Structure formats: structure tokens, C-alpha cells
GROMACS .gro file of C-alpha atoms in nm:
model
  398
    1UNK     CA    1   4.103   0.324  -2.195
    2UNK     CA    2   4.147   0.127  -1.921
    3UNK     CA    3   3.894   0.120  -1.575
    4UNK     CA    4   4.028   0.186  -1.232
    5UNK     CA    5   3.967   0.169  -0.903
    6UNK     CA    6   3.947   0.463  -0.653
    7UNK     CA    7   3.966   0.327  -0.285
    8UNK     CA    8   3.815   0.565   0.004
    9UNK     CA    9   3.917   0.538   0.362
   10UNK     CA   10   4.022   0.721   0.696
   11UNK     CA   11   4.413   0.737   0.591
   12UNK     CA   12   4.352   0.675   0.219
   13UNK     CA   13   4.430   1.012  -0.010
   14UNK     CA   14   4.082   0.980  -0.088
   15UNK     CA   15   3.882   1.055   0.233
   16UNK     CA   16   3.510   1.077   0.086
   17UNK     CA   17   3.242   0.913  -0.139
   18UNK     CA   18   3.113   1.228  -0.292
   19UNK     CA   19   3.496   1.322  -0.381
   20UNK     CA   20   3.598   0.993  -0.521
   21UNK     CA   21   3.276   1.004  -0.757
   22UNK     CA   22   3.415   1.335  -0.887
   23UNK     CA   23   3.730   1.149  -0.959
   24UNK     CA   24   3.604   0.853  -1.144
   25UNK     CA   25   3.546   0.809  -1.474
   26UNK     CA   26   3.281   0.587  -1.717
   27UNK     CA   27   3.335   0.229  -1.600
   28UNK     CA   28   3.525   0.297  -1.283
   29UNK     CA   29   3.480   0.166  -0.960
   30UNK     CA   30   3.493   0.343  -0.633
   31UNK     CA   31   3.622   0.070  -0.359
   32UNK     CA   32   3.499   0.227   0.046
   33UNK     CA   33   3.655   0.011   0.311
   34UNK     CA   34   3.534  -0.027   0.634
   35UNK     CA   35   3.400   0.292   0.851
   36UNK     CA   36   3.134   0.579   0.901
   37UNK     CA   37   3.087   0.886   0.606
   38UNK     CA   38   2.903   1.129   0.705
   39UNK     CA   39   2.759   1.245   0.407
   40UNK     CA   40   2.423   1.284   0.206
   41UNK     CA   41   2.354   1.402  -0.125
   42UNK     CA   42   2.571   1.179  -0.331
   43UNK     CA   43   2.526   1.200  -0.676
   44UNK     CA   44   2.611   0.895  -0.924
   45UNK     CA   45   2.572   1.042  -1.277
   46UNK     CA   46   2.848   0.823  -1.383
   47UNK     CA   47   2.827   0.441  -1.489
   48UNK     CA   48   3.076   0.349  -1.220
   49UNK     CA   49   3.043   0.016  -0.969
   50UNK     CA   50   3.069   0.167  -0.567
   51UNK     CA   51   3.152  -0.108  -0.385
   52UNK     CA   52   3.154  -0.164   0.068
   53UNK     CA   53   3.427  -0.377   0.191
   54UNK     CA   54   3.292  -0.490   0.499
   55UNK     CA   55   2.994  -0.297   0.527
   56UNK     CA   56   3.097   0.063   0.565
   57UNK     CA   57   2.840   0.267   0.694
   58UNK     CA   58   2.678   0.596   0.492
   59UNK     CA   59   2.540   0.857   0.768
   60UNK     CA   60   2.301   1.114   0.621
   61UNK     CA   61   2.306   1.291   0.915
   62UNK     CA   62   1.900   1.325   0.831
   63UNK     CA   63   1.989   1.615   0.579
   64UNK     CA   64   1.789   1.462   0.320
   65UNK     CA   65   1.867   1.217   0.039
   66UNK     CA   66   2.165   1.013   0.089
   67UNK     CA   67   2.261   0.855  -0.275
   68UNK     CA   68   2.093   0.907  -0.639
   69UNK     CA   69   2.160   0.711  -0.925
   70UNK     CA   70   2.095   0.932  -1.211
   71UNK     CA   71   2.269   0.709  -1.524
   72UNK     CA   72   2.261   0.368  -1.703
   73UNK     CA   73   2.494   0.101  -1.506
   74UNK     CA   74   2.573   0.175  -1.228
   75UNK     CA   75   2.631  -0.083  -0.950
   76UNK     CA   76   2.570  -0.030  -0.587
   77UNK     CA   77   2.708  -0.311  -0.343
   78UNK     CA   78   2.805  -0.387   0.050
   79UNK     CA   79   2.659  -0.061   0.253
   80UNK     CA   80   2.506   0.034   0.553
   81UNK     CA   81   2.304   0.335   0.515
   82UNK     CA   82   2.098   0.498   0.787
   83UNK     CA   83   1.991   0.858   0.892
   84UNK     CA   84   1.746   0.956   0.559
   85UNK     CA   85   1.591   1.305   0.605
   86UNK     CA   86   1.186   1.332   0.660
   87UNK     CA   87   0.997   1.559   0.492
   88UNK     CA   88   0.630   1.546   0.427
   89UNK     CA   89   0.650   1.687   0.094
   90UNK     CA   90   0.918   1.527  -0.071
   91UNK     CA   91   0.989   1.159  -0.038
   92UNK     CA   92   1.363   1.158   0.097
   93UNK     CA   93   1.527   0.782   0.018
   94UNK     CA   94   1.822   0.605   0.128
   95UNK     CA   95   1.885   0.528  -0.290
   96UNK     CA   96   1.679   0.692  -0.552
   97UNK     CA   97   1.766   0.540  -0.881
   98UNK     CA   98   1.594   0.820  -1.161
   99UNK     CA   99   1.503   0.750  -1.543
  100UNK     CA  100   1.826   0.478  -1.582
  101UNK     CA  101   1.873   0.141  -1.691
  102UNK     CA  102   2.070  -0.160  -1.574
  103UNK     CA  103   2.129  -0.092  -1.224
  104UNK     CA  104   2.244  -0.328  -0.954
  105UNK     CA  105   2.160  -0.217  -0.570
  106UNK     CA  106   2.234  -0.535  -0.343
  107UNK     CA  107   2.340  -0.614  -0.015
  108UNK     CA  108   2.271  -0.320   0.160
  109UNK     CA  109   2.163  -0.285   0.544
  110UNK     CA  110   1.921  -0.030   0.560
  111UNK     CA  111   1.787   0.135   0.893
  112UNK     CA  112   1.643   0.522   1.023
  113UNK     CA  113   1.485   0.551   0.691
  114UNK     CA  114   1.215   0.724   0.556
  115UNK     CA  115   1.193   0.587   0.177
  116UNK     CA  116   1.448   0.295   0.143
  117UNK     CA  117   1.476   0.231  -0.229
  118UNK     CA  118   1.335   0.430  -0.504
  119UNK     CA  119   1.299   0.361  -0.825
  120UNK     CA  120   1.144   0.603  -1.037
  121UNK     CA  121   1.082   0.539  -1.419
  122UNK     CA  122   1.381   0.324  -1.422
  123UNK     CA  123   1.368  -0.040  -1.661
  124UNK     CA  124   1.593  -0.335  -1.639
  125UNK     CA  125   1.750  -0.333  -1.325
  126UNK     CA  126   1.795  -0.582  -1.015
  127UNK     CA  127   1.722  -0.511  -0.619
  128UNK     CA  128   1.896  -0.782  -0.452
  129UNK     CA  129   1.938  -0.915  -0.122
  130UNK     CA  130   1.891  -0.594   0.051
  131UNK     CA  131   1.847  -0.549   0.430
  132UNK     CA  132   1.575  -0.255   0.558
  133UNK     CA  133   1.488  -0.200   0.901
  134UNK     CA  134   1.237   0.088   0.964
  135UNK     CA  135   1.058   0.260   1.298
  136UNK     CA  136   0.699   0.307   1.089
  137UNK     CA  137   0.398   0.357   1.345
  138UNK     CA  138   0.117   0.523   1.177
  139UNK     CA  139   0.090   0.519   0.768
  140UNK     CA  140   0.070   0.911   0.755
  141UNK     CA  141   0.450   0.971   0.843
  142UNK     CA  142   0.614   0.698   0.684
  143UNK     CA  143   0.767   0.576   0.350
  144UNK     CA  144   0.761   0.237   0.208
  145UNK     CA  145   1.099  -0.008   0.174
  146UNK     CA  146   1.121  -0.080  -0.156
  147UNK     CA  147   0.925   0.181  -0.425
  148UNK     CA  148   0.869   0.131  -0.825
  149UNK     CA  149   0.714   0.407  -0.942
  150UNK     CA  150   0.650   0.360  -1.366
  151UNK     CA  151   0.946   0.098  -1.393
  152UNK     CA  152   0.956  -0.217  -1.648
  153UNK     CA  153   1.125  -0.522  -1.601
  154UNK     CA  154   1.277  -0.532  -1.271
  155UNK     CA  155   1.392  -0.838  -1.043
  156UNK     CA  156   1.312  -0.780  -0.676
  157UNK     CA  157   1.449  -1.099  -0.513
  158UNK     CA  158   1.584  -1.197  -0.125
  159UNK     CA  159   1.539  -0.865  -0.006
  160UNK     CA  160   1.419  -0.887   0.392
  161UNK     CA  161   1.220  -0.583   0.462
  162UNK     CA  162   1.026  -0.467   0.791
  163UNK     CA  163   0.877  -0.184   1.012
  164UNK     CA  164   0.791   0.073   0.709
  165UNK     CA  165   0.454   0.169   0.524
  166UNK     CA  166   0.442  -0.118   0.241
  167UNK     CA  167   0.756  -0.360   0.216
  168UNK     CA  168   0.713  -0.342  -0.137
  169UNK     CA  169   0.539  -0.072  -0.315
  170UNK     CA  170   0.439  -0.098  -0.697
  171UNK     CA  171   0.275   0.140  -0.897
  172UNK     CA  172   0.196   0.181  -1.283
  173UNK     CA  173   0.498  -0.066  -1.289
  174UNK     CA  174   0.517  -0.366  -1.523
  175UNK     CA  175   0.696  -0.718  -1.610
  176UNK     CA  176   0.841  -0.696  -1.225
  177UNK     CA  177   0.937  -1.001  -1.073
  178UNK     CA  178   0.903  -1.041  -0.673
  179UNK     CA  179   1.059  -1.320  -0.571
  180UNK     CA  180   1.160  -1.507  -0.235
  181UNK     CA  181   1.172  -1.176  -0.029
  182UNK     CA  182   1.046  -1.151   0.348
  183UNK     CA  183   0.803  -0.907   0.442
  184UNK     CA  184   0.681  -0.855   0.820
  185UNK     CA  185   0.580  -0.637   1.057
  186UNK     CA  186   0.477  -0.375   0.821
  187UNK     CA  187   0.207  -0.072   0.882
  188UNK     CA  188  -0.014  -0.129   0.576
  189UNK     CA  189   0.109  -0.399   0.321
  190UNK     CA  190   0.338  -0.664   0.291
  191UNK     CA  191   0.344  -0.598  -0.085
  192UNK     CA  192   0.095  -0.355  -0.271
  193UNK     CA  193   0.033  -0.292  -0.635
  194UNK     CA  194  -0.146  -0.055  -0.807
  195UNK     CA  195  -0.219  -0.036  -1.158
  196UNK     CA  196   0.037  -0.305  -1.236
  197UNK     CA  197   0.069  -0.534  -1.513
  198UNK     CA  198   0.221  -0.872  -1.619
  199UNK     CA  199   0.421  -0.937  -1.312
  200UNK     CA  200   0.508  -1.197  -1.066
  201UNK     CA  201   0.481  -1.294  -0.712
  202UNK     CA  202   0.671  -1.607  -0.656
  203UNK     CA  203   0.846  -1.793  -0.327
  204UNK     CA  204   0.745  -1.481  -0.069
  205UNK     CA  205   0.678  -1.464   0.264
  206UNK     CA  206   0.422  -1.195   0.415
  207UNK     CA  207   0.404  -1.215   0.793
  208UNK     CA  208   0.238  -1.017   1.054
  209UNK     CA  209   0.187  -0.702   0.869
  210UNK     CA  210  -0.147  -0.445   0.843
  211UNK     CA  211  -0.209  -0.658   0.547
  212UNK     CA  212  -0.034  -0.936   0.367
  213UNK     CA  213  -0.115  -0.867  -0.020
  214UNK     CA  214  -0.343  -0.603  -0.194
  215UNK     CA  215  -0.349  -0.639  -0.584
  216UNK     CA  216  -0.513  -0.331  -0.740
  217UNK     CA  217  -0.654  -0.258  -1.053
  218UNK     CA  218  -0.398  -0.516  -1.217
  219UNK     CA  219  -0.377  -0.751  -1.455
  220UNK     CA  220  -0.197  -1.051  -1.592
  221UNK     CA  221  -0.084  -1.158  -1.220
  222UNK     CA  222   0.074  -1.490  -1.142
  223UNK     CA  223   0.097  -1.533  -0.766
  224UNK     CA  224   0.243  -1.884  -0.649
  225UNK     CA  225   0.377  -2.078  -0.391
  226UNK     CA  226   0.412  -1.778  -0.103
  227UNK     CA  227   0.340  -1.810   0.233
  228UNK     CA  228   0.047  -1.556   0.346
  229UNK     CA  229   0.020  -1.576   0.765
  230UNK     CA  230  -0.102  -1.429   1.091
  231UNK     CA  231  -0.234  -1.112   0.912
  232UNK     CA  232  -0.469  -1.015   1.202
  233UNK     CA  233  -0.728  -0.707   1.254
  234UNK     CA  234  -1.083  -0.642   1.222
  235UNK     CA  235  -1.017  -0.498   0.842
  236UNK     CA  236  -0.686  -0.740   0.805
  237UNK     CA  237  -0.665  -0.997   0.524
  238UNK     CA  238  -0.439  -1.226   0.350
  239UNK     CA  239  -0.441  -1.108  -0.006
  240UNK     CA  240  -0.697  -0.820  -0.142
  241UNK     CA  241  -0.793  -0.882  -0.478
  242UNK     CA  242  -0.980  -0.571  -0.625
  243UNK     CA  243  -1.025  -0.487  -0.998
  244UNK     CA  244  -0.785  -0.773  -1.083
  245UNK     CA  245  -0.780  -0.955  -1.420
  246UNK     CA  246  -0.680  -1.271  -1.561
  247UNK     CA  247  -0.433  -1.369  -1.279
  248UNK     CA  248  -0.329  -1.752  -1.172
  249UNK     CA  249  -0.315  -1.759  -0.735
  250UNK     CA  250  -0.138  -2.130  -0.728
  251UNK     CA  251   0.015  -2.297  -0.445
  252UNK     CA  252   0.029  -2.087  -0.151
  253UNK     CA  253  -0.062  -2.126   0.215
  254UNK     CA  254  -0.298  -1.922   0.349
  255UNK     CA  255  -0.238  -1.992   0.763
  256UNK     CA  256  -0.432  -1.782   1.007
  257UNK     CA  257  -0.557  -1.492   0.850
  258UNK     CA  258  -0.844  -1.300   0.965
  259UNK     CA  259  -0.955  -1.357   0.582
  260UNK     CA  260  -0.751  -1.555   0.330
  261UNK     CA  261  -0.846  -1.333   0.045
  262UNK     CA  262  -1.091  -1.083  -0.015
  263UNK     CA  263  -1.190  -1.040  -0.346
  264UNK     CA  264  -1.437  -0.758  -0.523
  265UNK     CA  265  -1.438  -0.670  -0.952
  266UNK     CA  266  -1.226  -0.908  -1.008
  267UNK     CA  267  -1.262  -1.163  -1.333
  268UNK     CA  268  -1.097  -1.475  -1.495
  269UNK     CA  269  -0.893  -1.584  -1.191
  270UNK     CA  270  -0.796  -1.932  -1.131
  271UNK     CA  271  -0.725  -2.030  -0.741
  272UNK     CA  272  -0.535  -2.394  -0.749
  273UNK     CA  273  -0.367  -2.572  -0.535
  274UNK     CA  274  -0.352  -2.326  -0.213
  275UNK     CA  275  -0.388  -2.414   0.147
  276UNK     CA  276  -0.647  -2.236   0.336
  277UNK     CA  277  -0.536  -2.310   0.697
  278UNK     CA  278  -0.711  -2.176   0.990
  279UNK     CA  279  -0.822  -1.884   0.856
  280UNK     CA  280  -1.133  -1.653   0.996
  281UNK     CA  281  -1.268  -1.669   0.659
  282UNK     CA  282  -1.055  -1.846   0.392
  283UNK     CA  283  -1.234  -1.670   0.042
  284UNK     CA  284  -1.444  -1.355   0.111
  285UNK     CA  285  -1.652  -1.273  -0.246
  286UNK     CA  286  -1.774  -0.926  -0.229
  287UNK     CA  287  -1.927  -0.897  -0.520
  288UNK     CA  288  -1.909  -0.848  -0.935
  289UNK     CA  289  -1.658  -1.161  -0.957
  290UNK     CA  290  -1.729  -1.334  -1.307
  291UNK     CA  291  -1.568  -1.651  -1.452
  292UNK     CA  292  -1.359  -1.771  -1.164
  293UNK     CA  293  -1.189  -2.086  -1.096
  294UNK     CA  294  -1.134  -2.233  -0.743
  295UNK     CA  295  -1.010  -2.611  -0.820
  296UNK     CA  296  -0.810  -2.837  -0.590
  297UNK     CA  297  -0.774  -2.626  -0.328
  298UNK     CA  298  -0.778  -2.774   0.069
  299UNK     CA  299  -0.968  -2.576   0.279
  300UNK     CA  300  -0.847  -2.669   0.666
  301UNK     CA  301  -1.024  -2.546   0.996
  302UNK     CA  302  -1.182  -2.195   0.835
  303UNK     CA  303  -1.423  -2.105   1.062
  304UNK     CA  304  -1.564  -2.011   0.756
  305UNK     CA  305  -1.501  -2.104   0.430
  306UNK     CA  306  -1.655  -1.936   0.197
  307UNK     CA  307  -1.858  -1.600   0.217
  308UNK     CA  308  -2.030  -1.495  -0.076
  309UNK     CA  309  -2.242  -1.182  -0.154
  310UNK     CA  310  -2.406  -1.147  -0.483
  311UNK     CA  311  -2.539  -1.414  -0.805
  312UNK     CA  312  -2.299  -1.714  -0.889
  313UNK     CA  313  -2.167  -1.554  -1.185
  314UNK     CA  314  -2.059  -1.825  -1.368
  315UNK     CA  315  -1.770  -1.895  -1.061
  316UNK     CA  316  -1.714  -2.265  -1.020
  317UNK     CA  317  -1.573  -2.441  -0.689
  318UNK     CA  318  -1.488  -2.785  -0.813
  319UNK     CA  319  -1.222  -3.104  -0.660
  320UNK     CA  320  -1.153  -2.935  -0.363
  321UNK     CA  321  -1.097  -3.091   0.023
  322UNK     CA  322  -1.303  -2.918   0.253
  323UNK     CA  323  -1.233  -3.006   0.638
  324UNK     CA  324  -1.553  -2.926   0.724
  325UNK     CA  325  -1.750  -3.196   0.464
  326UNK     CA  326  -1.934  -3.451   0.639
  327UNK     CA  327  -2.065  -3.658   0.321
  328UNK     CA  328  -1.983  -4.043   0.194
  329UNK     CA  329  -1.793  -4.163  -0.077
  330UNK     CA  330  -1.954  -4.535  -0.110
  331UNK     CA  331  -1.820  -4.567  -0.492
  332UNK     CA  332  -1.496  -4.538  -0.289
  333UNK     CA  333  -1.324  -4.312  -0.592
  334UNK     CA  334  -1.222  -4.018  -0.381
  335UNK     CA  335  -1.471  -3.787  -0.458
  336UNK     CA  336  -1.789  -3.728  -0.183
  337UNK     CA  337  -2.146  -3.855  -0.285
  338UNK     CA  338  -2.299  -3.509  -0.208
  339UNK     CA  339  -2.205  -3.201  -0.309
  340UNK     CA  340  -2.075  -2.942  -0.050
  341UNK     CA  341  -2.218  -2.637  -0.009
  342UNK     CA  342  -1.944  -2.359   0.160
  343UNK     CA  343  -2.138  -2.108   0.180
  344UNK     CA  344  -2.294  -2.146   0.589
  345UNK     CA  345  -2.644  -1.995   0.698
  346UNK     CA  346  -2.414  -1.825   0.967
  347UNK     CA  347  -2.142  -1.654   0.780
  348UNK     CA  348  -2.437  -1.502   0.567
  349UNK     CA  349  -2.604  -1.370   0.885
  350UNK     CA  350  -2.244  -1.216   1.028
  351UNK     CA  351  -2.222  -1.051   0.755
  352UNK     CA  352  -2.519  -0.864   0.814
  353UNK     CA  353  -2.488  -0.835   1.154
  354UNK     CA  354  -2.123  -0.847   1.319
  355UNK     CA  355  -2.228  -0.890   1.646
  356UNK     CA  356  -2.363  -1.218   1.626
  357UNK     CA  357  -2.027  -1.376   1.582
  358UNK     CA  358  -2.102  -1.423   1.986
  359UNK     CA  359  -2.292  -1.743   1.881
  360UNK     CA  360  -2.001  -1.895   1.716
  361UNK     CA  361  -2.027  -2.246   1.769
  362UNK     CA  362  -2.316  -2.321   1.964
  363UNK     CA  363  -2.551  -2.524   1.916
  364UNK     CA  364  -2.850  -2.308   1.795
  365UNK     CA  365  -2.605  -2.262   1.468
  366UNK     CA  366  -2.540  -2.567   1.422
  367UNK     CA  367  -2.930  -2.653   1.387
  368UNK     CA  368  -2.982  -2.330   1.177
  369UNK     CA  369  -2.650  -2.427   0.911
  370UNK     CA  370  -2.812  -2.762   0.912
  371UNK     CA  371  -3.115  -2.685   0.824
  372UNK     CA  372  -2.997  -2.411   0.533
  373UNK     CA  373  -2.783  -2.700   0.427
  374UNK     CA  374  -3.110  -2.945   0.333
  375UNK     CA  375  -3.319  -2.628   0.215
  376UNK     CA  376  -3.133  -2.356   0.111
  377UNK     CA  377  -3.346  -1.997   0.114
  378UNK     CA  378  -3.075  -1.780   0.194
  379UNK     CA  379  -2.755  -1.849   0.035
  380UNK     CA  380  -2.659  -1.939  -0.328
  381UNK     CA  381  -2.835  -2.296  -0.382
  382UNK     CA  382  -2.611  -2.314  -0.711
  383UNK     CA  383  -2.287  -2.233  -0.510
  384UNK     CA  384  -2.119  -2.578  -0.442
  385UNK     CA  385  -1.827  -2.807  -0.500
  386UNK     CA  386  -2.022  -3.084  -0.731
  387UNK     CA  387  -1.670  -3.315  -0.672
  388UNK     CA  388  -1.549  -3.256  -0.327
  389UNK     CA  389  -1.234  -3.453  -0.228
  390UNK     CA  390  -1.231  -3.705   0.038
  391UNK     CA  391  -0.849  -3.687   0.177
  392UNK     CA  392  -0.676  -3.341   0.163
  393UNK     CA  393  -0.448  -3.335  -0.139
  394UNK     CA  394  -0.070  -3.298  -0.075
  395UNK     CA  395   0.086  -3.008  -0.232
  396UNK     CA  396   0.422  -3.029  -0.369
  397UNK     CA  397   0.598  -2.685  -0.282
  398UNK     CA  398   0.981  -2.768  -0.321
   0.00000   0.00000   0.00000
């Protein structure tokens, strides 16, 4: 049997979405031309493609839902969509895609949203290229952008998202790529896992929002070449690193952050080749961190460095430039004489007390880091970089 198409518009004999999806059949595609529908609730339970020409606009009128995708196949393409209801006990979204495979939803414009898109135990699919504008305020009464809830195997890519809870939202979701999507302005995260495996992070940017990453309880993570900036607040960070596993955080820039990354139970990472740049604090150890690698790394104008609470734990800093070295390289081979120790008298004394960050940079510091730096008594003796780096290396990101 042969496929058809179904066009909707103001003059067409089709007039609605909802009644040209009643009309199609299994590998149909519904074509909407240019205007406003008002309507919510629209059911795909067909594998059909509906297709915008010219962005058509979807109104929900804020009566709840607007479309869900409840089959294998289906394709949704070229819509605005605005007006999703709010409710506090049920998680309205402009496109909920349940328990399906092989779905398409790209090149929407998304805006007056609670939830943008959901996808709920759904497995081989694509999010592409979407558009989602939200009003978000306070965390409590708002939704996130984009939402995997239990989904496998997903490809996330050049969606721009902004103004909601998380811009993307993972959660006992694996073998998801996220890749070369914006993120900004958000409430809480910029991207957020939880209990996430085997996925990947790749060509991002995470700008301005609550915070830029937080990795939970994850493992198998490869996180390289984003770009991680002007996350600001007194809890704000880069990238949050807690319970995380065996994950590779290569090649991205780290640029004004109130702290780079924070990291607590996490194990078996391997930081290489990022730029720490102008950071508060470019690595913030909390504690129970075993077997982790930070190698050829440049660390640029922190005021701090490094902040570390707890034993060594078999962590190595090795071949990194650190701005703030002041040693000699008289062998002339690139790597400093003396080792450098990160880890100042001052950061571990903020840490205690907050307050004294008042004394930043005078010159009783100074005198005091100095002094820690020929005898150490307070911080880790055996945490230094044995092969620090003379010239700041030049990462290749292209």
C-alpha cells in the first residue's frame, strides 16, 4: 500500500492536527502549513512523519499536554509550540514521547513551557536542533527542557535551550550522547545526570546557569572539549562530580567559574588537557577521591588552584602548567626544577573559615603561603606536580 500525505490548513478540507492524525494511516505523513492550531492533547499512536511548513505554530491554550508520541517511528519536524499546561502533580510537556523507539523530534521552537521534551522509557531515538525558551524563576515551579527518564541510546545534538529548571535532564538513562547543544541561563543545571551510565558529553556549551554540570552517581562518563563559563554564586560551580566512576574529563575550558569542578566519592577519573581559566577555585577535592589522574592540564589565574580536604589517596597531579609556579628550569627541558605544590596555606584556612577571604592578596598571605610552601604542616606535603610545565601547553580543540 502506498503512503500519503494529508495537508492541514485554514482553507484546506482538513482544518486540524488532531483530525488529520485520525485520518492517516501507518507510514503517512501529515503536512501543516503555515498558521496557529489551537489545540492540545494530540495523540500520535501511529508511525506517521508530521511535518511544519514554515513553522506553524501549536497553541495549547495551557490545557495541559500538547503532543504524545505513543508508537515506534514517528517523526516530528518544523513547529512552534507554546502554551503547555502547569500542574504541580503531573509534569505537562510540550512532546512526551512514551515507551517507543526510533523517533525523530527536530527543529522545533519551543516557548511558555512547563516540561519541553519528554522522553520516558523510550530507546533509539534523536532530539535535534530544537529551540526552547522558558520563564523558570525558582526550581520549585518549573520543568526542565529536555527530560530522559529510563531511555537507551539517544542522540541529543544542536539543541539551544534556556530559562527552565535543567537544560538537559538525565536520569537512570544510558548510552546517551549530548553533543554541541547550548545551555544558558538556566535555574539549576546546565545539564544534570543522575544515575547514568556509558554516555557522552561532547562539543557543549554551559553558560551562566545555577550550575554548569552535575554528574551523579554515574559511571563510564566521557566529557570533552565543552566550554564550562561564568557559572557564578556562593554554592555555583563548573562541573559537580559526585559518586562518579571511571570517567575521562578531556579538553575543556573551564573560564570563570566560582569553582571549576567540585568533586566528592568519585574514583578512576582522568582530567587531561582542560583549561582552568580564571576560576575562584579551578579543582575543589572534597574528599574519598581514589586513583585520579590530573595530567597536562594548564591552570591560568585561579585564585586558587587546588583545594584539597582529606589523605592523597593515591591521586597524582603530574606535567601540568601552573600560572602561578615561580620555579627554574636550568636543564632547559621544559619541565620546572622544583616541584609545585597547589595546594596554598590560604585556601586551606578559607575553607575553614569563609570570612577570611577579606585577606585575599595581601601581603600577610603571601608570607604565610610562603612559608607553608618551604615547610609544609598543614596541607598535603605529598600533594604536588613532581613535572610541572614551563610554557602553557596549546590545546588543539578544532
Amino acid at each position: 500500500m502506498w503512503s500519503k500525505t494529508i495537508t492541514v490548513c485554514a482553507t484546506c478540507p482538513v482544518k486540524s492536527i488532531n483530525e488529520a492524525i485520525l485520518q492517516a494511516e501507518e507510514g503517512d505523513t501529515v503536512f501543516v502549513k503555515k498558521g496557529i492550531y489551537k489545540e492540545a492533547n494530540i495523540k500520535i499512536n501511529k508511525s506517521i512523519a508530521l511535518i511544519g511548513e514554515n513553522l506553524p505554530t501549536i497553541d495549547g491554550e495551557k490545557k495541559g499536554e500538547i503532543i504524545t508520541i505513543g508508537t515506534d517511528n514517528v517523526t516530528l519536524d518544523g513547529f512552534k509550540i507554546i502554551n503547555v499546561g502547569v500542574s504541580y502533580t503531573t509534569d505537562y510537556a510540550a512532546v512526551r514521547v512514551v515507551n517507543s523507539e526510533g523517533f525523530v523530534i527536530k527543529n522545533l521552537e519551543l516557548e511558555k513551557l512547563f516540561f519541553g521534551i519528554y522522553l520516558q522509557k523510550s530507546n533509539n531515538g534523536k532530539v535535534l536542533n530544537n529551540k526552547v525558551r522558558g520563564e523558570a524563576v525558582t526550581e520549585f515551579n518549573s520543568g526542565n527542557a529536555i527530560h530522559l527518564w529510563y531511555c537507551k541510546n539517544v542522540e541529543v545534538r544542536g539543541n539551544d535551550v534556556q530559562r527552565v529548571r535543567d537544560g538537559i535532564y538525565l536520569e537512570f538513562s544510558d548510552e546517551i550522547s549530548i553533543k554541541d547543544n547550548f545551555s544558558k541561563n538556566n535555574v539549576r543545571y546546565g545539564l544534570h545526570f543522575m544515575f547514568s551510565n556509558n554516555n557522552y558529553v561532547i562539543n557543549n556549551v554551559f553558560e551562566t546557569n545555577g550550575a554548569g554540570i552535575a554528574l551523579m552517581f554515574s559511571k563510564f562518563m566521557e566529557v570533552e572539549n565543552n566550554i564550562i563559563k561564568k557559572n557564578w554564586g556562593t554554592a555555583a560551580y563548573g562541573l559537580l562530580l559526585k559518586e562518579v566512576n571511571d570517567a575521562n574529563i578531556k579538553n575543556n575550558l573551564f573560564f570563570e567559574n566560582t569553582v571549576g569542578i567540585t568533586v566528592e566519592g568519585s574514583n578512576r577519573l582522568q582530567y587531561a588537557n582542560n583549561d582552568f581559566t580564571s576560576n575562584g577555585y579551578a579543582i575543589k577535592v572534597k574528599g574519598a577521591c581514589y586513583e585520579n589522574h590530573v595530567i597536562d592540564n594548564n591552570f591560568l589565574y585561579n585564585s586558587f588552584d587546588i583545594s584539597y580536604n582529606g589523605r592523597i589517596n593515591n591521586n597524582k597531579f603530574n606535567n601540568n602548567y601552573w600560572s602561578n609556579y615561580t620555579g627554574y628550569d636550568l636543564d632547559k627541558n621544559g619541565i620546572g626544577d622544583v616541584a609545585y605544590r597547589p595546594v596554598k596555606l590560604f585556601s586551606y584556612i578559607v575553607n575553614r573559615t569563609p570570612e577570611t577571604i577579606i585577606l585575599m592578596r595581601s601581603l600577610f598571605i603571601d608570607i604565610i603561603d610562603f612559608s607553608e610552601k618551604v615547610s609544609p604542616v598543614f596541607t598535603p606535603d605529598d600533594l604536588m606536580d613532581e613535572n610541572p610545565r614551563m610554557k602553557q601547553i596549546a590545546h588543539d580543540r578544532n
